[in-house]
C-alpha positions as a Python dict, from the first residue, in 0.01 Angstrom:
ca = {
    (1, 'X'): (0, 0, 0),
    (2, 'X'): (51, -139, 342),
    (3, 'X'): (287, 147, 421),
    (4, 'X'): (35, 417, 353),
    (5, 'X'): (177, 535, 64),
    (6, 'X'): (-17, 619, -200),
    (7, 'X'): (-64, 325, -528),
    (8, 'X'): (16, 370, -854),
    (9, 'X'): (-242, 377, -1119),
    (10, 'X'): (-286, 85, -1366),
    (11, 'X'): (-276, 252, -1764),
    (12, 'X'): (-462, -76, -1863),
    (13, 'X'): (-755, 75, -1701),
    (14, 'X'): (-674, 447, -1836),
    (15, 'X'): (-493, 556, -1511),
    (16, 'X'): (-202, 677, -1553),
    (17, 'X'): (128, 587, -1333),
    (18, 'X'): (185, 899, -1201),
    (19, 'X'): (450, 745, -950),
    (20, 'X'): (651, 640, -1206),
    (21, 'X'): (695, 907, -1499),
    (22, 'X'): (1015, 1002, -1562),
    (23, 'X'): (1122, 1291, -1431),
    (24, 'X'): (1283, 1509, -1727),
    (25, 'X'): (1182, 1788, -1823),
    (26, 'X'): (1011, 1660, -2198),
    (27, 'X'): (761, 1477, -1973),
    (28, 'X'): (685, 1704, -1711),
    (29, 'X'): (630, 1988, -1969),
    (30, 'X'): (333, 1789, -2083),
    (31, 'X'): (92, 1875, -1731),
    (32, 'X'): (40, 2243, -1771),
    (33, 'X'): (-155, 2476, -1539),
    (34, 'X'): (-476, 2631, -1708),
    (35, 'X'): (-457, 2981, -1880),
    (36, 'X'): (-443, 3239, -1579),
    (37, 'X'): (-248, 2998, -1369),
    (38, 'X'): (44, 2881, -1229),
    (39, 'X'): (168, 2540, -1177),
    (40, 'X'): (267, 2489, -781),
    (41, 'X'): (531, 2204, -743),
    (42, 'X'): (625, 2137, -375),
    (43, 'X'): (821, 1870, -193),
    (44, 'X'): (969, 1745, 102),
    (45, 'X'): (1393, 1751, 100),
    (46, 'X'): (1504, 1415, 238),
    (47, 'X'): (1196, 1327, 364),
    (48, 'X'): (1263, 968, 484),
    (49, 'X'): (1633, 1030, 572),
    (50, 'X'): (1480, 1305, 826),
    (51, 'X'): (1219, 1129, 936),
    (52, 'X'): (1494, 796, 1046),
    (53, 'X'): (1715, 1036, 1226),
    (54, 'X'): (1423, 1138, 1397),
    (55, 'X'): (1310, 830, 1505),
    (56, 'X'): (1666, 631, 1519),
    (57, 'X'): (1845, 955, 1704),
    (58, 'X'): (2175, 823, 1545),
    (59, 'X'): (2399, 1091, 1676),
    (60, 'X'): (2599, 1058, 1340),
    (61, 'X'): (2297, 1109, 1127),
    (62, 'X'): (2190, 1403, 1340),
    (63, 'X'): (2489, 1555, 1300),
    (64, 'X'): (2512, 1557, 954),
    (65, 'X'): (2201, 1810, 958),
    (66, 'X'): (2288, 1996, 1217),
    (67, 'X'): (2609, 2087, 1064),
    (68, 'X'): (2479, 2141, 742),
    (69, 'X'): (2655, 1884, 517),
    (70, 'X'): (2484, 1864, 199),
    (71, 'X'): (2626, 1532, 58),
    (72, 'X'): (2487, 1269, 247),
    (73, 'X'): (2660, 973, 39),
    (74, 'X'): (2999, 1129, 79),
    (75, 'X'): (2923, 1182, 439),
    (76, 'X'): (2849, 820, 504),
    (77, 'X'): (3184, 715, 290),
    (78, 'X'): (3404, 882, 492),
    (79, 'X'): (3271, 743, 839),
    (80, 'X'): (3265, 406, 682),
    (81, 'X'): (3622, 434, 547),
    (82, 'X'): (3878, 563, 801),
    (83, 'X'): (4150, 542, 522),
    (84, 'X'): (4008, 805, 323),
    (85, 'X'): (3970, 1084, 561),
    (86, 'X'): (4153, 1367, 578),
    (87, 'X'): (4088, 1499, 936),
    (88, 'X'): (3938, 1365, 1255),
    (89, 'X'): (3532, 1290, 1233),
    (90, 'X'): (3538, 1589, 1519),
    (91, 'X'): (3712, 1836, 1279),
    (92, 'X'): (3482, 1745, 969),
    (93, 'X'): (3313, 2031, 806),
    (94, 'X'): (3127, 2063, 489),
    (95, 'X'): (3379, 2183, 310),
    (96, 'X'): (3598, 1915, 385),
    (97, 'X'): (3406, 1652, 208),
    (98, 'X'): (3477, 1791, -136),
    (99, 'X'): (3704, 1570, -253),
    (100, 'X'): (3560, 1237, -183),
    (101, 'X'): (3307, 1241, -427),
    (102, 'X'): (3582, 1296, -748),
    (103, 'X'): (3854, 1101, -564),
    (104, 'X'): (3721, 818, -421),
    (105, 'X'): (3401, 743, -652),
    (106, 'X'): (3399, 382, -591),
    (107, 'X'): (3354, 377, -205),
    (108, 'X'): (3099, 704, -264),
    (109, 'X'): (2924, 445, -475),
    (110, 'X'): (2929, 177, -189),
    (111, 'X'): (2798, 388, 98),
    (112, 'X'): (2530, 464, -150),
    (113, 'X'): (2412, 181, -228),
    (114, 'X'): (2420, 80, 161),
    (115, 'X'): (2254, 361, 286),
    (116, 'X'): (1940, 254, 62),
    (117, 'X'): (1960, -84, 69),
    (118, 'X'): (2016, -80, 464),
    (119, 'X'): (1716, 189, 512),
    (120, 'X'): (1449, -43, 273),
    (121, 'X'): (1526, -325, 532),
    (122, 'X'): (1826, -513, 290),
    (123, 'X'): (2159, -680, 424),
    (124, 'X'): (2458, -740, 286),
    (125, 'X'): (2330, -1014, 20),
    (126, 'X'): (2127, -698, -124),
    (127, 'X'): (2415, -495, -162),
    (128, 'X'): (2637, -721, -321),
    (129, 'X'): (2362, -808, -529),
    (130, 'X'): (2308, -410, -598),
    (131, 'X'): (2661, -348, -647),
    (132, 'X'): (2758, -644, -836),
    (133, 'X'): (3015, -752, -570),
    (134, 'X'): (3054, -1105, -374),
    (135, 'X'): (2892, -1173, -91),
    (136, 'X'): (3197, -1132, 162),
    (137, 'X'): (3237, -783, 27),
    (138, 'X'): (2863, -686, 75),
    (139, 'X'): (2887, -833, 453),
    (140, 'X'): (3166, -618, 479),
    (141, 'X'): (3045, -295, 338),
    (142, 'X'): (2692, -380, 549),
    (143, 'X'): (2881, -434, 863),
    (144, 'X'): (3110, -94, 832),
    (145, 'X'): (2771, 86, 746),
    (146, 'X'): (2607, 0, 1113),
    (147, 'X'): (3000, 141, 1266),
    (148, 'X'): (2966, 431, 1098),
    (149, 'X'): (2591, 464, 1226),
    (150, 'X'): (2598, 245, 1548),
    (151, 'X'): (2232, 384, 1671),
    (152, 'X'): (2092, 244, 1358),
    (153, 'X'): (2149, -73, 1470),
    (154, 'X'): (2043, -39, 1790),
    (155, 'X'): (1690, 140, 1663),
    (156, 'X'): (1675, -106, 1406),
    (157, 'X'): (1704, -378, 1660),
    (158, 'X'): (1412, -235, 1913),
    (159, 'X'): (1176, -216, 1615),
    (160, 'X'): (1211, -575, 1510),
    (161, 'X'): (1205, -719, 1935),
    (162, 'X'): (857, -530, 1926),
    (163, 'X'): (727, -679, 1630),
    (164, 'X'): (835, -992, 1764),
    (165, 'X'): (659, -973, 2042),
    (166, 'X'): (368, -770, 2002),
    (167, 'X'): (340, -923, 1673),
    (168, 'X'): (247, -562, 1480),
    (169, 'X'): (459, -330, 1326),
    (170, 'X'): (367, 36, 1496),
    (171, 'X'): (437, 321, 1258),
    (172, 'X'): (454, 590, 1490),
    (173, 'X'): (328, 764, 1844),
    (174, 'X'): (136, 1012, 1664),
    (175, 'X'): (-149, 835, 1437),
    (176, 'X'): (-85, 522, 1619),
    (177, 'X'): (-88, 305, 1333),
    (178, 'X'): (28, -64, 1288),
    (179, 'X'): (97, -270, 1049),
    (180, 'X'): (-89, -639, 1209),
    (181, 'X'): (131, -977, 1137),
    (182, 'X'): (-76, -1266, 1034),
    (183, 'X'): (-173, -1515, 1230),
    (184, 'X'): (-80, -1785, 940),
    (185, 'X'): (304, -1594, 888),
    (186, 'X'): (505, -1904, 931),
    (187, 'X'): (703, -1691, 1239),
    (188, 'X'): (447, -1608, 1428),
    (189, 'X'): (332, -1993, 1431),
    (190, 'X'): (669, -2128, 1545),
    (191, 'X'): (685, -1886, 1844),
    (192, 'X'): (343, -2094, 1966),
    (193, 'X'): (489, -2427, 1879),
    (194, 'X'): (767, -2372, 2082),
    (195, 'X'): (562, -2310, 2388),
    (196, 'X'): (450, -2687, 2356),
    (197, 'X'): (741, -2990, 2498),
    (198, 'X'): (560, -3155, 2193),
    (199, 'X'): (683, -2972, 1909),
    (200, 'X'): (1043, -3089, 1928),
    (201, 'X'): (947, -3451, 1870),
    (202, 'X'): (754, -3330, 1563),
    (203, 'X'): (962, -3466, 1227),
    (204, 'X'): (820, -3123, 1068),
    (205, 'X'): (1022, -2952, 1336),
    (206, 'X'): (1305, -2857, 1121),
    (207, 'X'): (1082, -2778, 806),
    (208, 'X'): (918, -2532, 1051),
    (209, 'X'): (1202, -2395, 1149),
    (210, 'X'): (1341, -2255, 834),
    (211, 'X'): (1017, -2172, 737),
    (212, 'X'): (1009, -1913, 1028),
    (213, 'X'): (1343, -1831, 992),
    (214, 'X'): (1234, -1701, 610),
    (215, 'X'): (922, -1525, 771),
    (216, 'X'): (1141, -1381, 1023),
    (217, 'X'): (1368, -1217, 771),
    (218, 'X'): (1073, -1061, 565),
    (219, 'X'): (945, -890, 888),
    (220, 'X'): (1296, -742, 993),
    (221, 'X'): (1313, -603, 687),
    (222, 'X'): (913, -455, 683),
    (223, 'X'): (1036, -347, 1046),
    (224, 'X'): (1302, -185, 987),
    (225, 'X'): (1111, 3, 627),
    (226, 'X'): (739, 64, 730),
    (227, 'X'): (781, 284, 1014),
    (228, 'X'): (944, 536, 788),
    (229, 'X'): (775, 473, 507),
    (230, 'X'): (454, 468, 703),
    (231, 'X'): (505, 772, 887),
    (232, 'X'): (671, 984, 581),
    (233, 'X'): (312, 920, 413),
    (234, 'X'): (171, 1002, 717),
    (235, 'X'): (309, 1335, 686),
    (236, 'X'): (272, 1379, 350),
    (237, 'X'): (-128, 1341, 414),
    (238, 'X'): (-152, 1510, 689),
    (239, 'X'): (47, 1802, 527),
    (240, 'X'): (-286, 1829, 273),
    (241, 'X'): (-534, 1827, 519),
    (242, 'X'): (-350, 2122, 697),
    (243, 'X'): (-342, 2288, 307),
    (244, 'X'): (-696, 2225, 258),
    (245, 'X'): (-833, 2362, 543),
    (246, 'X'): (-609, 2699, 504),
    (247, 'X'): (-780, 2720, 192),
    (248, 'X'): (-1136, 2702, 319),
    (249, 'X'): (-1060, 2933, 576),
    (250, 'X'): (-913, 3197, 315),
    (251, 'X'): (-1201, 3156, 77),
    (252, 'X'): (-965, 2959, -234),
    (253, 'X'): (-1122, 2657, -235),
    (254, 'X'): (-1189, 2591, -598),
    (255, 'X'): (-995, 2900, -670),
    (256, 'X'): (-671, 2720, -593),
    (257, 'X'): (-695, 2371, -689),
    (258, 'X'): (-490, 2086, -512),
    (259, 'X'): (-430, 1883, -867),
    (260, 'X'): (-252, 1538, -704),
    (261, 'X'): (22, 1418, -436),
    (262, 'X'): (321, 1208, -591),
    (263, 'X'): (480, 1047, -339),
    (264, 'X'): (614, 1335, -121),
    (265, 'X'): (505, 1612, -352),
    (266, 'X'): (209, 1812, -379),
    (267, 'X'): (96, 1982, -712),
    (268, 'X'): (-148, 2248, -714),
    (269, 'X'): (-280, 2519, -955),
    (270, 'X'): (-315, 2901, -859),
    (271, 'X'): (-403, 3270, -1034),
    (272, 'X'): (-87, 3383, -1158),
    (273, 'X'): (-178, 3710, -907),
    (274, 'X'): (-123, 3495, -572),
    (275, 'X'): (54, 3232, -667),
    (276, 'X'): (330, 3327, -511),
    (277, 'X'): (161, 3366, -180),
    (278, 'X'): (14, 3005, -226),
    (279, 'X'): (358, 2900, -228),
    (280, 'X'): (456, 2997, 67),
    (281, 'X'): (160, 2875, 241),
    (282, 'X'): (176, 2489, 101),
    (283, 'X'): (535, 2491, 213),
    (284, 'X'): (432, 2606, 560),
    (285, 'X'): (156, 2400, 582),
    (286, 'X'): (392, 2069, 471),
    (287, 'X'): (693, 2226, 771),
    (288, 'X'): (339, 2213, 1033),
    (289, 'X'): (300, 1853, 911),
    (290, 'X'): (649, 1762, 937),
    (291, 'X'): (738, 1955, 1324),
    (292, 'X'): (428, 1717, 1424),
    (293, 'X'): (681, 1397, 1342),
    (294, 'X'): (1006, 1536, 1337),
    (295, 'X'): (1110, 1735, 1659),
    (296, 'X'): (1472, 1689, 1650),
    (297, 'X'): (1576, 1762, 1275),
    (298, 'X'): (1291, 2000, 1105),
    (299, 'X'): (1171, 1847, 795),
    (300, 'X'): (1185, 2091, 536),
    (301, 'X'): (987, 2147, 210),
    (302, 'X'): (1052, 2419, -125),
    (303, 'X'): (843, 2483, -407),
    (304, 'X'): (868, 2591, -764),
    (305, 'X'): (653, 2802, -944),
    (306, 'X'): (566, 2768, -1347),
    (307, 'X'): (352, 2730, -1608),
    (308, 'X'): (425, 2345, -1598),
    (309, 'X'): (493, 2051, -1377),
    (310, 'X'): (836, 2149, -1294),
    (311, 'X'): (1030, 1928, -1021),
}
């Protein structure tokens, strides 16, 4: 993928979606570790969320780690919805979000769907179309989204002036990777028009135009997406490397056995004696990986320990 996260496998050619199994616990129960071992499940909590506050430094969304809320969606519903809250944003504690999520469902439901459709690079057409709602009323919940989290905006804004004008998409600082616009994108082809008097007495002008206008949209919304999807797989990876090495230097390569990476989870197989110990030391390894992107809010990671894929 051109984020950098890993593809899913095609069954017609006898690999198996990994990605995309369900999650319960019927299916998972069918990978089991091999007799003597343990089945390590590890992943990242909130990875992308994390990784935007990081890189957006939306006080808001900082804030809501720091303080330890737990509920993100009700978090976002009550800055979005003045109406519903029950003290100041300045007096808001955890526990003092309880009662959104059985009393006011519906706009729960809203900042939801906003918060992902928002993060993936959508507007207010996607939420409406998400939420089944009209258009005015996804423009509205969009717009009271960027209030509540005015530095998104403002991040989301810098990323898409540099792709403009630089005409890549840069992940991140630390691998340095980018994400190259085409030459042919409809956008990028306008902006060199323009430079010519010529163009405007072109009768393709218009056609043009709106052509670029269409590009333009698809590479806010890759803009706004790929340097968090980019950079969460980039820590995902890296995270493995770290693991991998650890277990050369301690002698357990081939003893512990790194089975596969879905999305931001790693499963691996270990003796029953140490795997407990291995535990600890692939959710270390995936915190090193994380501190290297994330210096503000710490990425975390836990892991569970059966004799199946549990998650």
């Amino acid at each position: 993928m051109n984020t950098g996260r890993l593809s899913s496998g095609n069954a017609k050619e006898n690999k198996p979606n990994l990605q995309n199994l369900p999650s319960d616990e019927f299916t998972r129960s069918c990978f089991i570790a091999e007799p003597g071992n343990k089945f390590i499940a590890a992943d990242y909590s909130s990875q992308e969320q994390i990784v935007l506050a990081n890189f957006s430094l939306e006080k808001n969304l900082i804030n809501f780690y720091e303080k330890g809320f737990s509920d993100m969606h009700s978090y976002v519903a009550f800055l979005m919805y003045p109406e519903i809250r029950r003290c100041t944003i300045e007096e808001l504690e955890p526990d003092k979000l309880n009662y959104i999520k059985k009393e006011y469902p519906d706009k729960r439901s809203l900042a939801k769907s906003a918060g992902f459709a928002i993060n993936y690079g959508g507007n207010g057409a996607t939420i409406a179309k998400n939420c089944n709602i009209s258009k005015t009323d996804g423009e509205f919940v969009y717009n009271n989204y960027f209030k509540a989290f005015p530095g998104l905006k403002n991040y989301f804004d810098l990323v898409l002036a540099k792709a403009e004008h630089f005409d890549y998409i840069l992940f991140n600082n630390i691998t340095g990777r980018k994400l190259f616009i085409s030459l042919d994108e409809p956008f990028v082809k306008y902006k060199n028009l323009v430079k010519s008097p010529e163009f405007w007495y072109d009768p393709e002008a218009k056609n043009i135009m709106r052509e670029s206008n269409k590009s333009k949209s698809e590479i806010q919304r890759k803009a706004q997406n790929y340097p968090i999807q980019g950079s969460s797989a980039d820590i995902s990876k890296l995270s493995g490397i770290i693991f991998y090495n650890q277990l050369i230097e301690k002698n357990l390569l081939g003893k512990v056995k790194m089975v596969n990476m879905v999305h931001d989870e790693w499963c691996v197989e270990a003796p029953e004696e140490i795997a407990s110990e291995i535990s600890d030391l692939l959710v270390k390894c995936m915190k090193s990986a994380g501190d290297q992107f994330c210096k503000t809010v710490k990425l975390g990671a836990v892991a569970e320990i059966g004799d199946y894929w549990i998650h």
